[in-house]
């Protein structure tokens, strides 16, 4: 396992693939899932250092997955993503930080490549203490 592992969960496969490609190009080992159940299974096996979670998904919402990650005292850095209003993403970030996750960023879809690269670079800096 590489030092930088990213697990993505988004019910829109094309968006997950987009995030995965950008992250792989940035040096991350990447796994992409399209639902909460697969995310949970892969999380336990993959033990990512960072996760990208879509907030609005069928069956298991992103907020529920974030809570699940936090309950495992996970060191993962988090990027929450939504196609809904920026206020919704801000609320998600506040809730995630209250759960004790080390670093939470928010992105609003559609996400530009440069913005995603910046968020991934911020995680790299935070995890290296820089």
CSV table of N, CA and C in Angstrom, one decimal:
chain,number,residue,atom,x,y,z
A,1,UNK,N,0.8,-1.2,0.0
A,1,UNK,CA,0.0,0.0,0.0
A,1,UNK,C,0.9,1.2,0.0
A,2,UNK,N,0.6,2.2,-0.9
A,2,UNK,CA,1.4,3.4,-0.9
A,2,UNK,C,1.0,4.3,0.2
A,3,UNK,N,1.8,5.3,0.5
A,3,UNK,CA,1.6,6.2,1.6
A,3,UNK,C,0.3,7.1,1.4
A,4,UNK,N,-0.1,7.3,0.1
A,4,UNK,CA,-1.3,8.1,-0.1
A,4,UNK,C,-2.3,7.3,-0.9
A,5,UNK,N,-3.3,6.9,-0.1
A,5,UNK,CA,-4.4,6.1,-0.7
A,5,UNK,C,-5.7,6.8,-0.6
A,6,UNK,N,-6.4,6.9,-1.7
A,6,UNK,CA,-7.7,7.6,-1.8
A,6,UNK,C,-8.8,6.6,-2.1
A,7,UNK,N,-9.9,6.7,-1.3
A,7,UNK,CA,-11.1,5.9,-1.6
A,7,UNK,C,-12.2,6.9,-1.9
A,8,UNK,N,-12.8,6.7,-3.1
A,8,UNK,CA,-13.9,7.6,-3.6
A,8,UNK,C,-15.2,6.9,-3.5
A,9,UNK,N,-16.3,7.6,-3.1
A,9,UNK,CA,-17.6,7.0,-3.2
A,9,UNK,C,-18.5,8.1,-3.8
A,10,UNK,N,-19.1,7.8,-5.0
A,10,UNK,CA,-20.0,8.7,-5.6
A,10,UNK,C,-20.9,7.8,-6.5
A,11,UNK,N,-22.2,8.1,-6.4
A,11,UNK,CA,-23.2,7.3,-7.2
A,11,UNK,C,-23.2,7.6,-8.7
A,12,UNK,N,-22.4,8.6,-9.1
A,12,UNK,CA,-22.2,9.0,-10.5
A,12,UNK,C,-20.8,8.4,-10.9
A,13,UNK,N,-20.8,7.2,-11.6
A,13,UNK,CA,-19.6,6.6,-12.0
A,13,UNK,C,-18.6,7.5,-12.7
A,14,UNK,N,-19.1,8.3,-13.6
A,14,UNK,CA,-18.2,9.2,-14.4
A,14,UNK,C,-17.5,10.2,-13.5
A,15,UNK,N,-18.1,10.7,-12.4
A,15,UNK,CA,-17.5,11.6,-11.5
A,15,UNK,C,-16.4,10.8,-10.7
A,16,UNK,N,-16.8,9.7,-10.2
A,16,UNK,CA,-15.8,8.9,-9.5
A,16,UNK,C,-14.6,8.6,-10.3
A,17,UNK,N,-14.8,8.2,-11.6
A,17,UNK,CA,-13.6,7.9,-12.5
A,17,UNK,C,-12.8,9.2,-12.7
A,18,UNK,N,-13.4,10.4,-12.8
A,18,UNK,CA,-12.7,11.6,-13.0
A,18,UNK,C,-11.8,11.9,-11.8
A,19,UNK,N,-12.4,11.7,-10.6
A,19,UNK,CA,-11.6,12.0,-9.3
A,19,UNK,C,-10.5,11.0,-9.3
A,20,UNK,N,-10.8,9.7,-9.6
A,20,UNK,CA,-9.8,8.7,-9.5
A,20,UNK,C,-8.6,9.0,-10.5
A,21,UNK,N,-8.9,9.4,-11.7
A,21,UNK,CA,-7.8,9.7,-12.6
A,21,UNK,C,-6.9,10.9,-12.1
A,22,UNK,N,-7.6,12.0,-11.7
A,22,UNK,CA,-6.9,13.1,-11.2
A,22,UNK,C,-6.0,12.7,-10.0
A,23,UNK,N,-6.6,12.0,-9.1
A,23,UNK,CA,-5.8,11.5,-7.9
A,23,UNK,C,-4.6,10.6,-8.3
A,24,UNK,N,-4.9,9.7,-9.2
A,24,UNK,CA,-3.8,8.8,-9.6
A,24,UNK,C,-2.7,9.6,-10.3
A,25,UNK,N,-3.0,10.6,-11.1
A,25,UNK,CA,-2.0,11.4,-11.7
A,25,UNK,C,-1.2,12.2,-10.6
A,26,UNK,N,-1.8,12.4,-9.5
A,26,UNK,CA,-1.2,13.2,-8.4
A,26,UNK,C,-0.4,12.2,-7.4
A,27,UNK,N,-0.4,11.0,-7.8
A,27,UNK,CA,0.4,10.0,-7.0
A,27,UNK,C,-0.3,9.2,-6.0
A,28,UNK,N,-1.6,9.2,-6.0
A,28,UNK,CA,-2.4,8.5,-5.1
A,28,UNK,C,-2.7,7.1,-5.6
A,29,UNK,N,-2.7,6.1,-4.7
A,29,UNK,CA,-3.3,4.8,-5.1
A,29,UNK,C,-4.8,5.0,-4.9
A,30,UNK,N,-5.6,4.6,-5.8
A,30,UNK,CA,-7.1,5.0,-5.8
A,30,UNK,C,-8.0,3.8,-5.9
A,31,UNK,N,-9.0,3.8,-5.2
A,31,UNK,CA,-10.1,2.8,-5.3
A,31,UNK,C,-11.4,3.7,-5.5
A,32,UNK,N,-12.3,3.3,-6.4
A,32,UNK,CA,-13.5,4.1,-6.6
A,32,UNK,C,-14.7,3.1,-6.4
A,33,UNK,N,-15.7,3.6,-5.6
A,33,UNK,CA,-16.9,2.8,-5.4
A,33,UNK,C,-18.1,3.7,-5.8
A,34,UNK,N,-19.3,3.1,-6.0
A,34,UNK,CA,-20.5,3.8,-6.4
A,34,UNK,C,-21.6,3.7,-5.4
A,35,UNK,N,-21.4,3.1,-4.3
A,35,UNK,CA,-22.4,3.0,-3.2
A,35,UNK,C,-21.8,2.8,-1.9
A,36,UNK,N,-22.6,3.1,-0.9
A,36,UNK,CA,-22.1,3.1,0.5
A,36,UNK,C,-21.7,1.7,1.0
A,37,UNK,N,-22.4,0.7,0.6
A,37,UNK,CA,-22.0,-0.7,1.1
A,37,UNK,C,-20.6,-1.1,0.5
A,38,UNK,N,-20.4,-0.8,-0.8
A,38,UNK,CA,-19.1,-1.1,-1.3
A,38,UNK,C,-18.0,-0.2,-0.7
A,39,UNK,N,-18.3,1.0,-0.4
A,39,UNK,CA,-17.4,1.9,0.2
A,39,UNK,C,-16.9,1.3,1.6
A,40,UNK,N,-17.9,0.9,2.4
A,40,UNK,CA,-17.6,0.4,3.7
A,40,UNK,C,-16.7,-0.8,3.6
A,41,UNK,N,-17.0,-1.7,2.7
A,41,UNK,CA,-16.2,-3.0,2.5
A,41,UNK,C,-14.8,-2.6,2.1
A,42,UNK,N,-14.7,-1.7,1.1
A,42,UNK,CA,-13.3,-1.3,0.6
A,42,UNK,C,-12.6,-0.5,1.6
A,43,UNK,N,-13.2,0.3,2.4
A,43,UNK,CA,-12.6,1.1,3.4
A,43,UNK,C,-11.8,0.2,4.4
A,44,UNK,N,-12.5,-0.9,4.9
A,44,UNK,CA,-11.9,-1.8,5.8
A,44,UNK,C,-10.7,-2.5,5.3
A,45,UNK,N,-10.7,-2.9,4.0
A,45,UNK,CA,-9.6,-3.6,3.4
A,45,UNK,C,-8.5,-2.6,2.9
A,46,UNK,N,-8.9,-1.5,2.3
A,46,UNK,CA,-7.9,-0.6,1.7
A,46,UNK,C,-7.3,0.4,2.7
A,47,UNK,N,-7.9,0.7,3.8
A,47,UNK,CA,-7.4,1.6,4.8
A,47,UNK,C,-6.9,2.9,4.2
A,48,UNK,N,-7.7,3.7,3.5
A,48,UNK,CA,-7.3,4.9,2.9
A,48,UNK,C,-6.8,6.0,3.8
A,49,UNK,N,-5.9,6.8,3.3
A,49,UNK,CA,-5.4,8.0,4.0
A,49,UNK,C,-6.3,9.2,3.8
A,50,UNK,N,-7.1,9.1,2.7
A,50,UNK,CA,-8.1,10.2,2.3
A,50,UNK,C,-9.3,9.6,1.7
A,51,UNK,N,-10.4,10.2,1.8
A,51,UNK,CA,-11.6,9.8,1.1
A,51,UNK,C,-12.3,11.0,0.5
A,52,UNK,N,-13.0,10.7,-0.6
A,52,UNK,CA,-13.9,11.6,-1.3
A,52,UNK,C,-15.3,11.0,-1.2
A,53,UNK,N,-16.2,11.8,-0.6
A,53,UNK,CA,-17.6,11.3,-0.3
A,53,UNK,C,-18.6,12.2,-0.9
A,54,UNK,N,-19.5,11.7,-1.8
A,54,UNK,CA,-20.6,12.4,-2.3
A,54,UNK,C,-21.6,12.5,-1.1
A,55,UNK,N,-22.2,13.6,-0.8
A,55,UNK,CA,-23.1,13.8,0.3
A,55,UNK,C,-24.5,13.2,0.0
A,56,UNK,N,-24.9,13.3,-1.2
A,56,UNK,CA,-26.3,12.8,-1.6
A,56,UNK,C,-26.2,11.6,-2.5
A,57,UNK,N,-26.6,10.4,-1.9
A,57,UNK,CA,-26.5,9.2,-2.6
A,57,UNK,C,-27.7,8.3,-2.1
A,58,UNK,N,-28.2,7.4,-3.0
A,58,UNK,CA,-29.2,6.5,-2.5
A,58,UNK,C,-28.7,5.5,-1.5
A,59,UNK,N,-29.6,4.9,-0.8
A,59,UNK,CA,-29.4,3.9,0.3
A,59,UNK,C,-28.6,4.4,1.5
A,60,UNK,N,-27.4,4.7,1.3
A,60,UNK,CA,-26.6,5.3,2.5
A,60,UNK,C,-26.1,6.7,2.1
A,61,UNK,N,-26.5,7.7,2.8
A,61,UNK,CA,-26.1,9.1,2.5
A,61,UNK,C,-24.6,9.3,2.9
A,62,UNK,N,-24.0,10.2,2.2
A,62,UNK,CA,-22.6,10.5,2.5
A,62,UNK,C,-22.4,10.9,4.0
A,63,UNK,N,-23.3,11.7,4.6
A,63,UNK,CA,-23.1,12.0,6.0
A,63,UNK,C,-23.1,10.8,6.8
A,64,UNK,N,-23.9,9.8,6.5
A,64,UNK,CA,-23.9,8.5,7.3
A,64,UNK,C,-22.5,7.8,7.1
A,65,UNK,N,-21.9,7.9,5.9
A,65,UNK,CA,-20.6,7.3,5.7
A,65,UNK,C,-19.5,8.0,6.5
A,66,UNK,N,-19.6,9.3,6.5
A,66,UNK,CA,-18.7,10.1,7.2
A,66,UNK,C,-18.7,9.7,8.7
A,67,UNK,N,-19.9,9.6,9.3
A,67,UNK,CA,-20.1,9.2,10.7
A,67,UNK,C,-19.5,7.8,10.9
A,68,UNK,N,-19.7,6.9,9.9
A,68,UNK,CA,-19.2,5.6,10.0
A,68,UNK,C,-17.7,5.6,10.1
A,69,UNK,N,-17.1,6.4,9.2
A,69,UNK,CA,-15.6,6.6,9.2
A,69,UNK,C,-15.1,7.1,10.5
A,70,UNK,N,-15.8,8.2,11.0
A,70,UNK,CA,-15.3,8.8,12.3
A,70,UNK,C,-15.4,7.8,13.4
A,71,UNK,N,-16.4,7.0,13.4
A,71,UNK,CA,-16.6,6.0,14.5
A,71,UNK,C,-15.4,5.0,14.6
A,72,UNK,N,-14.7,4.9,13.5
A,72,UNK,CA,-13.6,3.9,13.5
A,72,UNK,C,-12.3,4.6,13.8
A,73,UNK,N,-12.3,5.8,14.4
A,73,UNK,CA,-11.1,6.6,14.7
A,73,UNK,C,-10.2,6.7,13.6
A,74,UNK,N,-10.7,6.8,12.4
A,74,UNK,CA,-9.9,6.7,11.2
A,74,UNK,C,-9.1,8.0,11.0
A,75,UNK,N,-7.9,7.8,10.5
A,75,UNK,CA,-7.0,9.0,10.2
A,75,UNK,C,-7.3,9.6,8.9
A,76,UNK,N,-8.3,9.1,8.1
A,76,UNK,CA,-8.5,9.6,6.8
A,76,UNK,C,-8.9,11.1,6.7
A,77,UNK,N,-8.3,11.8,5.8
A,77,UNK,CA,-8.7,13.1,5.4
A,77,UNK,C,-9.9,13.0,4.5
A,78,UNK,N,-10.7,14.0,4.5
A,78,UNK,CA,-12.0,13.9,3.9
A,78,UNK,C,-12.3,15.1,2.9
A,79,UNK,N,-12.8,14.8,1.8
A,79,UNK,CA,-13.3,15.8,0.8
A,79,UNK,C,-14.8,15.4,0.6
A,80,UNK,N,-15.7,16.3,1.0
A,80,UNK,CA,-17.1,16.1,0.8
A,80,UNK,C,-17.5,16.8,-0.5
A,81,UNK,N,-18.3,16.2,-1.3
A,81,UNK,CA,-18.7,16.7,-2.6
A,81,UNK,C,-20.2,16.7,-2.7
A,82,UNK,N,-20.7,17.7,-3.3
A,82,UNK,CA,-22.2,17.8,-3.6
A,82,UNK,C,-22.5,18.6,-4.8
A,83,UNK,N,-23.5,18.2,-5.5
A,83,UNK,CA,-24.0,18.9,-6.6
A,83,UNK,C,-25.1,19.9,-6.2
A,84,UNK,N,-25.4,19.9,-4.9
A,84,UNK,CA,-26.4,20.8,-4.4
A,84,UNK,C,-25.8,22.1,-3.9
A,85,UNK,N,-26.6,22.9,-3.2
A,85,UNK,CA,-26.1,24.2,-2.8
A,85,UNK,C,-24.9,24.2,-1.9
A,86,UNK,N,-24.1,25.3,-2.0
A,86,UNK,CA,-22.8,25.4,-1.2
A,86,UNK,C,-23.1,25.3,0.3
A,87,UNK,N,-24.3,25.8,0.7
A,87,UNK,CA,-24.7,25.8,2.1
A,87,UNK,C,-24.8,24.3,2.6
A,88,UNK,N,-25.2,23.4,1.7
A,88,UNK,CA,-25.3,22.0,2.1
A,88,UNK,C,-23.9,21.5,2.4
A,89,UNK,N,-23.0,21.8,1.5
A,89,UNK,CA,-21.6,21.3,1.7
A,89,UNK,C,-21.0,21.9,2.9
A,90,UNK,N,-21.3,23.2,3.2
A,90,UNK,CA,-20.8,23.8,4.4
A,90,UNK,C,-21.3,23.1,5.7
A,91,UNK,N,-22.6,22.8,5.7
A,91,UNK,CA,-23.2,22.1,6.8
A,91,UNK,C,-22.5,20.7,6.9
A,92,UNK,N,-22.3,20.0,5.8
A,92,UNK,CA,-21.6,18.7,5.9
A,92,UNK,C,-20.2,18.9,6.5
A,93,UNK,N,-19.5,19.9,6.1
A,93,UNK,CA,-18.1,20.1,6.7
A,93,UNK,C,-18.2,20.4,8.2
A,94,UNK,N,-19.1,21.2,8.6
A,94,UNK,CA,-19.2,21.5,10.0
A,94,UNK,C,-19.5,20.2,10.8
A,95,UNK,N,-20.4,19.4,10.3
A,95,UNK,CA,-20.7,18.1,11.0
A,95,UNK,C,-19.5,17.2,11.0
A,96,UNK,N,-18.8,17.1,9.9
A,96,UNK,CA,-17.6,16.2,9.8
A,96,UNK,C,-16.5,16.7,10.8
A,97,UNK,N,-16.3,18.0,10.9
A,97,UNK,CA,-15.3,18.5,11.8
A,97,UNK,C,-15.7,18.2,13.2
A,98,UNK,N,-17.0,18.3,13.5
A,98,UNK,CA,-17.5,18.0,14.9
A,98,UNK,C,-17.3,16.6,15.3
A,99,UNK,N,-17.2,15.7,14.3
A,99,UNK,CA,-17.0,14.3,14.5
A,99,UNK,C,-15.5,14.0,14.7
A,100,UNK,N,-14.6,15.0,14.6
A,100,UNK,CA,-13.2,14.8,14.9
A,100,UNK,C,-12.3,14.4,13.8
A,101,UNK,N,-12.8,14.5,12.6
A,101,UNK,CA,-12.0,14.1,11.4
A,101,UNK,C,-10.9,15.2,11.3
A,102,UNK,N,-9.7,14.8,10.9
A,102,UNK,CA,-8.5,15.7,10.9
A,102,UNK,C,-8.6,16.9,9.9
A,103,UNK,N,-9.1,16.6,8.8
A,103,UNK,CA,-9.2,17.7,7.8
A,103,UNK,C,-10.4,17.5,6.9
A,104,UNK,N,-11.2,18.5,6.7
A,104,UNK,CA,-12.4,18.3,5.8
A,104,UNK,C,-12.4,19.5,4.8
A,105,UNK,N,-12.5,19.1,3.6
A,105,UNK,CA,-12.6,20.1,2.5
A,105,UNK,C,-14.0,19.9,1.8
A,106,UNK,N,-14.5,20.9,1.2
A,106,UNK,CA,-15.7,20.8,0.4
A,106,UNK,C,-15.5,21.2,-1.0
A,107,UNK,N,-16.2,20.4,-1.9
A,107,UNK,CA,-16.2,20.8,-3.3
A,107,UNK,C,-17.6,20.7,-3.9
A,108,UNK,N,-17.9,21.7,-4.7
A,108,UNK,CA,-19.2,21.7,-5.3
A,108,UNK,C,-19.1,21.3,-6.8
A,109,UNK,N,-20.0,20.4,-7.2
A,109,UNK,CA,-20.0,19.9,-8.6
A,109,UNK,C,-20.6,21.0,-9.5
A,110,UNK,N,-20.2,21.1,-10.7
A,110,UNK,CA,-19.1,20.4,-11.3
A,110,UNK,C,-17.7,20.9,-10.8
A,111,UNK,N,-16.8,20.1,-10.6
A,111,UNK,CA,-15.5,20.4,-10.0
A,111,UNK,C,-14.5,20.5,-11.2
A,112,UNK,N,-13.7,21.6,-11.1
A,112,UNK,CA,-12.7,21.8,-12.1
A,112,UNK,C,-11.4,20.9,-11.7
A,113,UNK,N,-10.7,20.5,-12.7
A,113,UNK,CA,-9.5,19.7,-12.4
A,113,UNK,C,-8.5,20.5,-11.5
A,114,UNK,N,-8.3,21.7,-11.7
A,114,UNK,CA,-7.4,22.5,-10.9
A,114,UNK,C,-7.9,22.6,-9.4
A,115,UNK,N,-9.2,22.7,-9.2
A,115,UNK,CA,-9.7,22.7,-7.9
A,115,UNK,C,-9.5,21.4,-7.2
A,116,UNK,N,-9.8,20.3,-7.9
A,116,UNK,CA,-9.6,19.0,-7.3
A,116,UNK,C,-8.1,18.8,-7.0
A,117,UNK,N,-7.2,19.1,-7.9
A,117,UNK,CA,-5.8,19.0,-7.6
A,117,UNK,C,-5.4,19.8,-6.4
A,118,UNK,N,-5.9,21.0,-6.3
A,118,UNK,CA,-5.6,21.8,-5.1
A,118,UNK,C,-6.0,21.1,-3.8
A,119,UNK,N,-7.2,20.6,-3.8
A,119,UNK,CA,-7.7,19.9,-2.6
A,119,UNK,C,-6.9,18.7,-2.3
A,120,UNK,N,-6.5,17.9,-3.3
A,120,UNK,CA,-5.6,16.8,-3.0
A,120,UNK,C,-4.2,17.2,-2.5
A,121,UNK,N,-3.7,18.3,-3.1
A,121,UNK,CA,-2.4,18.8,-2.6
A,121,UNK,C,-2.5,19.3,-1.2
A,122,UNK,N,-3.6,19.9,-0.8
A,122,UNK,CA,-3.8,20.4,0.6
A,122,UNK,C,-3.8,19.2,1.5
A,123,UNK,N,-4.4,18.0,1.1
A,123,UNK,CA,-4.4,16.8,2.0
A,123,UNK,C,-2.9,16.3,2.1
A,124,UNK,N,-2.2,16.4,1.0
A,124,UNK,CA,-0.8,15.9,1.1
A,124,UNK,C,0.0,16.8,2.0
A,125,UNK,N,-0.2,18.1,2.0
A,125,UNK,CA,0.5,19.0,2.9
A,125,UNK,C,0.1,18.7,4.3
A,126,UNK,N,-1.2,18.6,4.6
A,126,UNK,CA,-1.7,18.4,5.9
A,126,UNK,C,-1.1,17.1,6.5
A,127,UNK,N,-1.1,16.0,5.7
A,127,UNK,CA,-0.7,14.7,6.2
A,127,UNK,C,0.8,14.6,6.4
A,128,UNK,N,1.6,15.5,5.7
A,128,UNK,CA,3.0,15.5,5.9
A,128,UNK,C,3.5,16.6,7.0
A,129,UNK,N,2.5,17.3,7.5
A,129,UNK,CA,2.8,18.3,8.5
A,129,UNK,C,3.2,19.6,7.9
A,130,UNK,N,3.1,19.8,6.6
A,130,UNK,CA,3.5,21.0,6.0
A,130,UNK,C,2.4,21.9,5.7
